[in-house]
Every structure is written in C-alpha cells, then in structure tokens.
Coordinates of C-alpha atoms in Angstrom, one line a residue:
Chain C
M687 CA 109.5 56.8 92.6
A688 CA 110.4 58.8 95.7
L689 CA 108.0 58.0 98.5
L690 CA 109.5 60.6 100.8
E691 CA 111.3 63.6 99.5
V692 CA 112.9 66.2 101.7
K693 CA 114.1 69.3 100.0
D694 CA 116.4 72.0 101.3
L695 CA 115.2 71.5 104.9
E696 CA 116.4 74.0 107.4
V697 CA 115.6 73.9 111.1
N698 CA 116.6 76.5 113.7
Y699 CA 116.7 76.3 117.5
G700 CA 116.5 79.9 118.4
L701 CA 119.5 81.5 116.7
I702 CA 121.3 78.3 116.2
K703 CA 121.0 76.7 112.7
A704 CA 120.7 73.0 113.5
I705 CA 119.9 71.8 110.0
K706 CA 121.4 73.8 107.2
G707 CA 119.7 72.8 104.0
V708 CA 119.3 69.1 103.8
S709 CA 117.9 67.2 100.8
F710 CA 117.3 63.5 100.5
D711 CA 114.8 61.0 99.3
V712 CA 113.5 57.6 100.1
N713 CA 112.2 55.4 97.3
E714 CA 109.4 53.0 97.6
G715 CA 110.6 49.6 99.0
E716 CA 114.0 50.9 100.1
I717 CA 115.8 51.0 103.5
V718 CA 117.5 54.3 103.6
A719 CA 119.8 55.1 106.5
L720 CA 120.8 58.5 107.9
I721 CA 124.0 58.2 109.8
G722 CA 126.1 60.6 111.7
A723 CA 127.6 61.4 115.1
N724 CA 125.8 62.6 118.2
G725 CA 124.5 66.1 117.5
A726 CA 124.7 65.9 113.7
G727 CA 121.0 66.6 113.6
K728 CA 119.5 63.2 112.8
T729 CA 116.7 63.3 115.3
T730 CA 116.0 67.0 114.5
I731 CA 115.4 66.0 110.9
M732 CA 113.0 63.3 112.1
H733 CA 111.1 65.7 114.3
A734 CA 110.9 68.3 111.5
I735 CA 109.6 65.7 109.0
N736 CA 106.8 64.7 111.3
G737 CA 105.9 68.2 112.3
I738 CA 106.8 68.0 116.0
I739 CA 109.2 70.8 115.6
P740 CA 108.7 73.6 113.1
K741 CA 110.7 73.8 109.9
F742 CA 112.4 77.1 109.1
A743 CA 112.7 76.4 105.4
G744 CA 112.4 73.7 102.8
S745 CA 109.7 71.2 101.9
V746 CA 108.7 67.6 102.6
T747 CA 106.6 65.5 100.3
L748 CA 105.1 62.1 101.0
A749 CA 103.9 60.2 97.9
D750 CA 103.6 63.5 96.0
K751 CA 101.6 65.1 98.7
D752 CA 103.1 68.2 100.3
I753 CA 103.3 67.5 104.0
T754 CA 105.6 70.4 105.0
A755 CA 103.0 72.2 107.1
I756 CA 100.8 69.3 108.1
H757 CA 100.0 68.5 111.8
A758 CA 101.8 65.6 113.3
H759 CA 98.7 63.6 114.1
K760 CA 97.6 63.7 110.4
L761 CA 100.6 61.9 109.1
L762 CA 99.7 58.4 110.3
P763 CA 96.5 58.4 108.1
L764 CA 98.8 59.2 105.2
G765 CA 100.8 56.1 105.8
M766 CA 103.8 57.4 107.7
A767 CA 104.5 56.0 111.1
Q768 CA 107.4 56.6 113.4
V769 CA 109.2 54.9 116.2
P770 CA 110.7 57.8 118.1
E771 CA 114.1 58.0 119.8
G772 CA 114.0 56.5 123.2
R773 CA 111.0 54.4 122.2
R774 CA 108.4 56.5 124.0
I775 CA 106.0 53.7 124.7
F776 CA 103.1 54.6 127.0
Q777 CA 104.5 53.3 130.3
E778 CA 101.3 53.4 132.2
L779 CA 99.3 51.5 129.7
T780 CA 99.5 47.7 129.2
V781 CA 101.3 46.1 126.3
Y782 CA 98.0 45.4 124.7
E783 CA 96.7 48.9 125.2
N784 CA 99.9 50.3 123.6
L785 CA 99.3 48.2 120.6
Q786 CA 95.7 49.5 120.6
M787 CA 97.0 53.0 120.6
G788 CA 99.0 52.1 117.5
Y789 CA 95.7 51.3 115.8
Y790 CA 94.1 54.5 117.1
I791 CA 93.2 55.7 113.6
G792 CA 91.9 52.4 112.5
R793 CA 88.2 51.4 112.7
D794 CA 88.2 47.8 111.4
K795 CA 88.1 45.3 114.3
A796 CA 89.0 42.3 112.2
Q797 CA 92.0 44.1 110.8
F798 CA 93.1 45.1 114.3
K799 CA 92.9 41.5 115.5
A800 CA 94.9 40.3 112.5
R801 CA 97.6 42.9 113.0
L802 CA 97.7 42.1 116.7
E803 CA 98.2 38.4 116.0
E804 CA 100.9 39.3 113.4
M805 CA 102.8 41.3 116.1
Y806 CA 102.4 38.6 118.7
S807 CA 103.7 36.0 116.4
R808 CA 106.6 38.1 115.5
F809 CA 107.4 38.8 119.1
P810 CA 105.9 36.1 121.3
I811 CA 107.2 37.9 124.4
L812 CA 104.6 40.7 123.7
K813 CA 101.8 38.1 123.7
E814 CA 103.1 36.7 127.0
R815 CA 103.2 40.1 128.5
S816 CA 100.1 41.6 126.9
S817 CA 98.4 42.5 130.1
Q818 CA 101.5 43.8 131.8
I819 CA 102.2 47.5 132.3
A820 CA 104.5 48.5 129.5
G821 CA 106.8 50.4 131.9
T822 CA 107.9 47.2 133.4
L823 CA 109.3 45.8 130.2
S824 CA 113.1 45.6 129.6
G825 CA 114.6 48.1 127.2
G826 CA 114.7 45.5 124.4
E827 CA 111.1 44.4 124.9
Q828 CA 110.1 48.1 124.9
Q829 CA 111.8 48.6 121.5
M830 CA 109.9 45.6 120.2
L831 CA 106.7 47.0 121.5
A832 CA 107.5 50.5 120.1
M833 CA 108.1 48.9 116.6
S834 CA 105.0 46.8 116.8
R835 CA 102.9 49.8 117.9
A836 CA 104.2 51.8 114.9
L837 CA 103.3 48.9 112.6
M838 CA 99.8 48.4 113.9
S839 CA 98.5 51.1 111.5
G840 CA 100.0 49.3 108.5
P841 CA 102.2 52.2 107.3
K842 CA 103.8 52.5 103.9
L843 CA 106.7 54.3 105.4
L844 CA 108.3 53.6 108.7
L845 CA 110.6 56.2 110.3
L846 CA 113.0 54.6 112.9
D847 CA 114.9 56.9 115.2
E848 CA 117.9 55.2 116.9
P849 CA 116.3 51.8 117.3
S850 CA 119.5 50.3 118.7
M851 CA 120.1 52.9 121.4
G852 CA 120.7 51.4 124.8
L853 CA 120.1 47.8 123.7
S854 CA 122.2 44.8 124.3
P855 CA 123.9 43.4 121.1
L856 CA 121.5 40.4 121.1
Y857 CA 118.4 42.8 120.9
V858 CA 120.2 44.9 118.4
N859 CA 120.3 41.9 116.1
T860 CA 116.7 41.0 116.7
I861 CA 115.6 44.6 115.9
F862 CA 117.7 44.8 112.8
D863 CA 116.4 41.5 111.6
M864 CA 112.9 42.7 112.1
I865 CA 113.6 45.9 110.1
K866 CA 114.8 43.8 107.2
E867 CA 111.7 41.6 107.5
V868 CA 109.3 44.5 107.7
N869 CA 111.0 46.0 104.6
K870 CA 110.7 42.7 102.7
M871 CA 107.0 42.6 103.4
G872 CA 106.6 46.0 101.6
T873 CA 107.2 48.8 104.1
T874 CA 109.7 51.4 103.1
V875 CA 112.1 52.3 105.9
L876 CA 114.0 55.5 106.8
L877 CA 116.4 54.6 109.5
V878 CA 118.4 57.1 111.7
E879 CA 121.3 55.4 113.5
Q880 CA 124.4 56.1 115.4
N881 CA 125.4 52.5 115.0
A882 CA 126.6 53.1 111.4
K883 CA 128.0 49.7 110.8
K884 CA 124.7 48.0 111.6
A885 CA 122.7 50.6 109.7
L886 CA 124.9 50.4 106.6
S887 CA 124.8 46.7 106.5
I888 CA 121.0 46.6 106.0
A889 CA 120.5 49.9 104.1
N890 CA 120.1 50.1 100.3
R891 CA 121.3 53.6 100.4
A892 CA 122.6 56.0 103.1
Y893 CA 123.3 59.6 103.8
V894 CA 126.0 60.8 106.1
L895 CA 125.1 63.8 108.2
E896 CA 127.7 66.1 109.8
I897 CA 126.7 69.2 111.8
G898 CA 123.4 69.8 110.0
K899 CA 124.6 69.0 106.5
I900 CA 124.7 65.9 104.3
V901 CA 128.4 65.3 103.4
K902 CA 128.2 62.0 101.6
T903 CA 125.8 59.6 100.1
G904 CA 125.9 56.2 98.5
T905 CA 124.8 52.6 98.7
G906 CA 125.2 50.8 102.0
T907 CA 128.1 48.7 100.6
E908 CA 129.8 51.7 99.1
L909 CA 129.8 53.6 102.3
L910 CA 130.9 50.6 104.3
A911 CA 134.0 50.4 102.1
D912 CA 134.6 54.2 102.1
E913 CA 137.9 55.1 103.9
D914 CA 136.6 58.3 105.5
I915 CA 133.5 56.7 106.7
R916 CA 135.4 53.8 108.2
R917 CA 137.7 56.2 110.0
A918 CA 135.0 58.5 111.3
Y919 CA 132.2 56.1 112.1
L920 CA 133.2 52.5 112.0
G921 CA 136.3 52.6 114.2
G922 CA 139.0 52.2 111.6
Chain H
M949 CA 75.1 57.4 165.7
D950 CA 76.4 60.9 165.4
F951 CA 79.6 59.6 164.1
I952 CA 77.9 57.7 161.3
I953 CA 75.9 60.8 160.3
T954 CA 79.2 62.8 160.3
L955 CA 80.8 60.2 158.2
V956 CA 78.0 60.1 155.6
N957 CA 78.0 63.9 155.5
G958 CA 81.8 63.8 155.1
L959 CA 81.5 61.3 152.2
S960 CA 79.0 63.5 150.5
M961 CA 81.0 66.7 151.0
G962 CA 84.1 64.8 149.9
G963 CA 82.3 63.7 146.8
T964 CA 81.7 67.3 145.8
Y965 CA 85.4 68.1 146.4
A966 CA 86.4 65.0 144.5
M967 CA 84.3 66.1 141.5
I968 CA 86.1 69.5 141.5
A969 CA 89.4 67.9 142.1
L970 CA 88.9 65.7 139.1
G971 CA 88.8 68.8 136.9
Y972 CA 92.0 70.1 138.3
T973 CA 93.8 66.8 138.1
M974 CA 92.6 66.0 134.5
V975 CA 93.6 69.4 133.2
Y976 CA 96.9 69.2 135.0
G977 CA 97.6 65.7 133.7
I978 CA 96.6 66.3 130.1
A979 CA 97.1 70.0 129.4
K980 CA 100.0 70.3 131.9
M981 CA 98.7 73.4 133.5
L982 CA 97.0 74.5 136.7
N983 CA 93.6 75.9 135.8
F984 CA 93.1 78.3 138.7
A985 CA 89.9 79.5 137.1
H986 CA 88.3 76.1 137.7
G987 CA 86.7 77.1 141.0
D988 CA 85.0 80.0 139.3
I989 CA 83.4 77.7 136.8
I990 CA 81.5 76.3 139.8
M991 CA 80.3 79.8 140.6
I992 CA 79.3 80.5 137.1
G993 CA 77.5 77.2 137.0
G994 CA 75.6 78.3 140.1
Y995 CA 74.5 81.5 138.4
A996 CA 73.4 79.4 135.3
I997 CA 71.3 77.3 137.7
L998 CA 69.8 80.5 139.2
V999 CA 68.9 81.8 135.7
G1000 CA 67.4 78.4 134.7
L1001 CA 65.4 78.0 137.8
S1002 CA 62.8 80.5 136.4
V1003 CA 61.9 77.7 134.0
N1004 CA 62.4 74.3 135.7
P1005 CA 64.9 72.9 138.2
L1006 CA 66.0 69.9 136.1
L1007 CA 66.4 72.1 133.0
A1008 CA 68.3 74.6 135.1
V1009 CA 70.9 71.9 136.1
L1010 CA 71.2 70.7 132.5
F1011 CA 71.6 74.2 131.2
S1012 CA 74.3 74.9 133.8
M1013 CA 76.2 71.8 132.7
L1014 CA 76.0 72.7 129.1
F1015 CA 76.9 76.4 129.8
C1016 CA 79.9 75.4 131.9
M1017 CA 81.1 73.0 129.3
L1018 CA 81.0 75.6 126.5
L1019 CA 82.6 78.1 128.9
G1020 CA 85.4 75.7 129.8
V1021 CA 86.1 75.0 126.1
L1022 CA 86.0 78.7 125.2
I1023 CA 88.4 79.6 128.0
E1024 CA 90.8 76.9 126.8
R1025 CA 90.5 78.1 123.2
V1026 CA 90.9 81.8 123.8
A1027 CA 93.1 82.1 126.9
Y1028 CA 95.2 78.9 127.2
R1029 CA 95.7 77.5 123.8
P1030 CA 97.6 80.5 122.4
L1031 CA 100.0 80.1 125.4
R1032 CA 100.8 76.4 124.8
G1033 CA 104.5 76.0 124.8
S1034 CA 105.2 79.2 126.6
S1035 CA 106.4 79.4 130.2
P1036 CA 104.3 77.7 132.9
L1037 CA 104.3 80.9 134.8
A1038 CA 102.6 82.8 132.0
V1039 CA 99.9 80.2 131.8
L1040 CA 99.5 80.3 135.6
I1041 CA 99.1 84.1 135.7
T1042 CA 96.6 83.9 132.8
A1043 CA 94.6 81.3 134.7
I1044 CA 94.5 83.6 137.7
G1045 CA 93.5 86.4 135.4
V1046 CA 90.6 84.3 133.9
S1047 CA 89.5 83.6 137.5
Y1048 CA 89.2 87.4 138.2
L1049 CA 87.6 88.0 134.9
L1050 CA 84.8 85.5 135.6
Q1051 CA 84.2 87.0 139.0
S1052 CA 84.2 90.5 137.5
I1053 CA 81.7 89.5 134.8
I1054 CA 79.2 88.5 137.4
L1055 CA 79.9 91.7 139.4
A1056 CA 79.3 93.7 136.2
I1057 CA 75.9 92.1 135.5
P1058 CA 73.4 94.4 137.3
Q1059 CA 70.9 91.6 138.1
F1060 CA 73.7 89.7 140.0
G1061 CA 76.3 92.2 141.2
A1062 CA 77.9 91.6 144.6
D1063 CA 74.6 90.5 146.2
T1064 CA 74.1 87.1 147.8
H1065 CA 71.4 85.1 146.1
Y1066 CA 69.5 82.4 148.0
V1067 CA 69.3 79.5 145.5
V1068 CA 66.6 76.9 146.2
I1069 CA 66.9 74.2 143.6
I1070 CA 64.6 71.6 145.2
K1071 CA 62.1 72.9 147.8
D1072 CA 61.8 71.2 151.2
L1073 CA 64.1 68.4 150.5
G1074 CA 63.7 66.8 153.9
S1075 CA 65.6 63.9 155.4
L1076 CA 65.7 60.1 155.3
Q1077 CA 65.4 58.3 158.6
I1078 CA 67.1 54.9 159.0
G1079 CA 66.6 53.8 162.6
E1080 CA 68.2 56.5 164.6
V1081 CA 70.2 57.9 161.7
L1082 CA 68.8 61.0 160.0
I1083 CA 70.4 61.8 156.6
G1084 CA 69.4 64.8 154.5
Y1085 CA 68.2 64.0 150.9
D1086 CA 70.7 66.6 149.7
T1087 CA 73.5 64.4 151.1
I1088 CA 72.0 61.3 149.5
I1089 CA 71.6 63.0 146.1
T1090 CA 75.2 64.3 146.3
L1091 CA 76.5 60.8 147.2
A1092 CA 74.5 59.2 144.4
I1093 CA 75.8 61.7 141.8
T1094 CA 79.3 61.3 143.0
I1095 CA 79.2 57.5 142.7
V1096 CA 77.7 57.7 139.2
V1097 CA 80.2 60.3 138.1
M1098 CA 83.2 58.4 139.4
V1099 CA 82.2 55.1 138.0
S1100 CA 81.3 56.4 134.6
L1101 CA 84.5 58.5 134.4
T1102 CA 86.6 55.5 135.4
L1103 CA 84.9 53.3 132.9
F1104 CA 85.3 56.0 130.2
I1105 CA 89.0 56.4 130.8
K1106 CA 89.7 52.6 131.1
F1107 CA 87.5 51.2 128.4
T1108 CA 87.1 53.7 125.6
K1109 CA 89.6 54.5 122.9
T1110 CA 89.2 58.2 123.6
G1111 CA 89.7 57.6 127.3
R1112 CA 92.9 55.7 126.7
A1113 CA 94.0 58.4 124.3
M1114 CA 93.7 60.8 127.2
I1115 CA 96.1 58.7 129.3
A1116 CA 98.4 58.5 126.3
V1117 CA 98.4 62.3 125.9
S1118 CA 99.0 62.9 129.6
E1119 CA 101.9 60.6 129.5
D1120 CA 103.6 61.6 126.3
R1121 CA 102.1 64.3 124.1
D1122 CA 104.4 63.9 121.2
A1123 CA 104.3 60.1 121.1
A1124 CA 100.5 60.4 121.2
R1125 CA 100.6 62.7 118.1
L1126 CA 102.6 60.0 116.3
M1127 CA 99.7 57.6 117.0
G1128 CA 97.5 60.0 115.1
I1129 CA 95.8 61.3 118.2
N1130 CA 94.6 64.9 117.8
V1131 CA 96.1 66.4 121.0
N1132 CA 94.1 69.6 120.7
F1133 CA 90.9 67.7 120.6
I1134 CA 91.8 65.7 123.6
I1135 CA 92.7 68.8 125.6
T1136 CA 89.4 70.5 124.5
L1137 CA 87.6 67.3 125.6
T1138 CA 89.4 67.4 129.0
F1139 CA 88.3 71.0 129.6
A1140 CA 84.7 70.1 128.6
I1141 CA 84.6 67.1 131.0
G1142 CA 86.2 69.1 133.8
S1143 CA 83.8 72.0 133.4
V1144 CA 80.8 69.7 133.4
L1145 CA 82.0 68.1 136.6
A1146 CA 82.4 71.6 138.0
A1147 CA 78.8 72.4 137.2
V1148 CA 77.6 69.2 138.8
A1149 CA 79.7 70.0 141.8
G1150 CA 78.2 73.5 141.9
F1151 CA 74.8 71.9 141.9
C1152 CA 75.6 69.6 144.8
S1153 CA 77.3 72.4 146.7
L1154 CA 74.2 74.6 146.3
L1155 CA 72.0 71.9 147.8
D1156 CA 74.2 72.2 150.9
T1157 CA 75.2 75.8 150.9
P1158 CA 72.5 77.8 148.9
W1159 CA 74.1 81.3 149.3
L1160 CA 75.5 82.2 145.9
E1161 CA 77.8 85.1 145.4
P1162 CA 80.6 86.0 143.0
Y1163 CA 83.3 84.3 145.2
Y1164 CA 81.2 81.2 145.7
G1165 CA 83.7 79.0 143.9
S1166 CA 87.0 80.3 145.4
L1167 CA 87.2 78.3 148.7
P1168 CA 85.8 75.0 147.3
G1169 CA 88.2 75.5 144.4
I1170 CA 91.2 75.9 146.6
K1171 CA 90.2 73.1 148.9
A1172 CA 89.6 70.8 145.9
F1173 CA 93.0 71.8 144.5
A1174 CA 94.5 70.8 147.8
A1175 CA 92.5 67.5 147.6
A1176 CA 94.0 66.9 144.1
V1177 CA 97.5 67.5 145.4
I1178 CA 96.9 65.3 148.4
G1179 CA 95.8 62.5 146.2
G1180 CA 98.6 63.1 143.7
I1181 CA 97.9 65.7 141.0
G1182 CA 97.5 64.1 137.6
S1183 CA 96.1 61.0 139.1
I1184 CA 92.3 60.4 138.7
P1185 CA 91.9 57.9 141.5
G1186 CA 94.1 60.2 143.5
A1187 CA 91.7 63.1 143.1
M1188 CA 88.7 61.0 144.1
L1189 CA 90.6 59.7 147.2
G1190 CA 91.9 63.2 148.1
G1191 CA 88.5 64.8 147.8
I1192 CA 86.8 62.2 150.0
L1193 CA 89.6 62.3 152.5
L1194 CA 89.3 66.1 152.8
G1195 CA 85.5 66.0 153.0
I1196 CA 85.6 63.5 155.9
V1197 CA 88.3 65.4 157.7
E1198 CA 86.3 68.6 157.3
C1199 CA 83.0 67.1 158.7
L1200 CA 84.8 65.3 161.5
C1201 CA 86.5 68.6 162.6
N1202 CA 83.2 70.5 162.2
S1203 CA 81.4 68.0 164.4
V1204 CA 83.6 68.9 167.4
Q1205 CA 82.7 72.3 168.7
E1206 CA 86.2 73.0 170.1
I1207 CA 88.0 72.1 166.9
A1208 CA 85.5 73.5 164.4
P1209 CA 87.0 77.0 164.1
Y1210 CA 90.3 75.5 163.0
T1211 CA 88.9 73.1 160.4
I1212 CA 90.5 74.8 157.4
A1213 CA 93.9 75.1 159.2
I1214 CA 93.7 71.4 160.0
E1215 CA 93.0 70.5 156.4
F1216 CA 95.9 72.4 155.1
I1217 CA 98.2 71.1 157.8
I1218 CA 97.2 67.6 156.7
L1219 CA 98.1 68.7 153.1
I1220 CA 101.6 69.8 154.3
L1221 CA 102.1 66.6 156.3
I1222 CA 101.2 64.4 153.4
L1223 CA 103.5 66.3 151.1
L1224 CA 106.3 66.1 153.6
V1225 CA 106.0 62.3 153.7
K1226 CA 105.1 61.8 150.0
P1227 CA 105.9 64.8 147.9
T1228 CA 104.0 63.4 144.9
G1229 CA 100.8 62.9 146.9
I1230 CA 99.2 59.6 148.0
L1231 CA 98.7 58.1 144.6
G1232 CA 101.0 60.3 142.6
K1233 CA 103.8 58.7 140.7
K1234 CA 107.2 59.9 140.0
R1235 CA 108.0 59.5 136.3
R1236 CA 110.7 57.0 135.7
E1237 CA 112.9 57.4 132.7
K1238 CA 114.1 54.2 131.1
V1239 CA 116.9 54.4 128.6

C-alpha cells in the first residue's frame, strides 16, 4: 500500500515552472530515492510535499489522507518527519534541546526518555555533547543530530533531503548505514540525493528527475546497471 | 551619595527602557519585523490605566495589561500577518501607519483628544530613606517589577517548551515548522508578551512622568528601540543590557546641569559609537552558515 502518494505535482517559482507534473509513490517499508542533478527540482518537491512552498497543481496523500493543502506544522503529528537540506539544526540550542524540539509534539515523558536513549546509543557522540551548543558541532555530527531530531517524534515516514551533502566519505557511510537501520526498524524513507550511487545502493526503488520531470524509474539495482544513468550520474 | 541615587534612578529608568526594548527585540527576532507601533502601545496602555483608575488602581493596571495584550495580538493579526512574506519595507511602512493610527484614535476620542492628562496611579508615594540616601518608592516599584519581569521571562524562554520553541522559530522558521511548531501561534504569543511588557513599562513610566498625551510613547519607544539595537537586536539579554545602559547614561547626564540639555544627543552618539565598533550590537550575533 502506498504510504505517500504524489500525483501530477506542479510547482512554479513566479513564471518559471520548476516542477512540471511529477507523480510517484512510496510504499510502506520501502526506501525510495529521488535522484537527479543540481537544479532538477528535488528539494522543491520536498518543500512542496511538506507545505513550505505552495503547490500550483497536483495532490499529495499520506496514508490515504489528503495532505495537499495542510499546514507544514501539522504533518509531524500525521507521522511524516523531515530532515531538511543543509540539516537546519537549531544552532543556538544545545544538542539536548534540539532533540527536545524534535519531540515538541509529544507529551509522554517516559517515551521521550526512551527515544532520547535510543538516539544516544545510536550516536554516542550526541550523548557526549548533549549540553554543547549545536552550532559548534562538525558537519557530520550536525547531520546525525538532524536525523536524530527528526526521529524523536517516531515518524512512519522520514523524508531525507541531501543527507550526504558536504560530508566526508566516512560520515556519508555512517549516515547511509543509519538510514538502512532506521528503515529496517520500520520507518519508510523517501530519500533525495545527488550522490546517486550511494542512494541507489540502498534504495528499493528510485525515480530519476530531470528539469522538473521524472524521466526514469526502477529498482535500485536496475538503475545502477542502466547505461544512461551510469553515464549521467555515476561517472561512467 | 548623589551618585548612588543617580545610579539607582538610572537602573530604574533603564528597567523601563529594557521592558520596552524586550518587545522590540522579541518581535524582531521571532516575527522578523520592526514593530514601530510598539511605543504607542505604551501610550494606549496609559490611557487604559486612566480609564481603569475610576474603579481601582490595581484593576486599572491589570486592565491595561490585558487591553494591550489583546491590542497587540489584534494588530499582528490584522495589519502584519497578511503581509508576511512580502517586502520588509511594506511591513515597516505598515508599522509606522499603525503607530499613527493608534495616536489618531486617541486624538479622535473626545474625552481624551490632544489634552494632557495628569495620571496619578498611587497617591503620595513618598520615598524610602536609607542613611543619607533617599529613593522614591516609584523607583523601587519600577526596579522590583523590572527584576521580576526579566527573571520570569528568562526562565520562561530557557526552561519551557514554548520558550524554546520561540528561540527555534527565531532561528529557523521553516525548520521549526518541521518540528510541528505552529509558527503563527508563536508569533501571536510574542506580540502578546511584548504588548503586556509595554503596558507594564507604561505603568512604570507613568509613576515617574505622569503627564499622558497621545505622543506619550513616541520618545520612550524610540529610545528603547535604540537600547535594543545597542544590546543587539534579536537578543533578549541584549535588550535588557541595552535598556539599563541607556537608563544609567540618561540619569548620569541629567544629573550634571551643564550636560543635561544634551542628554538625548549623547545617548544617540553612544548608539552610533557602539554600532561603529560592533555593528551587531553588544550581544548581537552574526549568523554563521555551516555547510
């Protein structure tokens, strides 16, 4: 069953059509990747799904509920969390307070504690730095914090926007391992990535985006083997 | 001895400025706009006290706080929210328009008009004598209120979920939305808190300067704005520091007869000097972007 379904989505920036009718779906339990070059519209799609920028046309449904016109802050209670591009952690708050913000909609103290411990055991560095101002963390640590923050609410669906951007290869591996693990534990993942090779290697299915349109779709392994994809995105 | 009295008076006056400056800085930090009508909320609060005084002084102050809170929320809802996302210049002009509107409303009410009203909230307040030092109770009340306001606001911001959500919204509105934070609610709350603080500052100000007229809030408003900028606009401790600094400077200048006529000029020269050395204000931070 499709957990997230995007139908004929169109987004305009002024007179420029950025997204020209995009449809895709994410089934429960899957990792679905959206790959494409810079400027293909990946982040625009993410922002349109979560309501931060307005949609010109099309519809979005989450678990059979129409969320096309919903306010961004009402999506988390419905089970959809997002790690935005550039991580966007709260730099002036401590690591602990950032994680608390991730549980903003929650009310259960015991559940908060349990989730906090879960994140700390996954990334011990966050526990070590829990009272440190988040702005002082390295890029990789900030990405761990951003992912942990998004998982604090216990989402059904996690949207990840360029999680590998600006990270050293070592951190990229850590982050992708975590994505797989989170998925194994039952969270569905929609992943937007420029690092196509990495994304395809962990994705069940993927969509290839070119200048606002989906030009190809298939399983991760299929696309990894595809000649055109190899030439365009995987460096031969 | 005179110096101590001047200092205490300065602290008290600075406290009033700080409370007004907090309104500017919080709205700037969270709603990303300069609310130039903020000073006029003080004035409206003064008139609310004037109306309430016919019943009871304490009720008058509480009524003024409530009235200003509702007014602040209403102004945000009607004048500023529809402009969210439009150019900062449009919002600024609107704020100036709201400022004139509030003044004109008072002018248009026949009972108030352009007349100056002498507002006595507490009769014959008197002074406290400690040794040779004589301090007016109005000063003491203002100081006490300032301390309570600052401590409770700091605790609220630091230790409540809503307080931290305010910091989150001021830092990154979209990221805050993704946490499930209702940004509109946080902005409304900010206006409510800022306007209540303006009403309280209006009350303190009336204890010291009881002549109420439609432009009563203009000069304190501008000075408190300067205080917020000195401290670093957007920073809550900065507004407190800037306000108190400005109050002390003002009282020190006023205590010397030869300098007193130039007090306001000196205050704004200090503002310029601080901005030349530290353009973000004393505690203001430049946002770093980490990629």
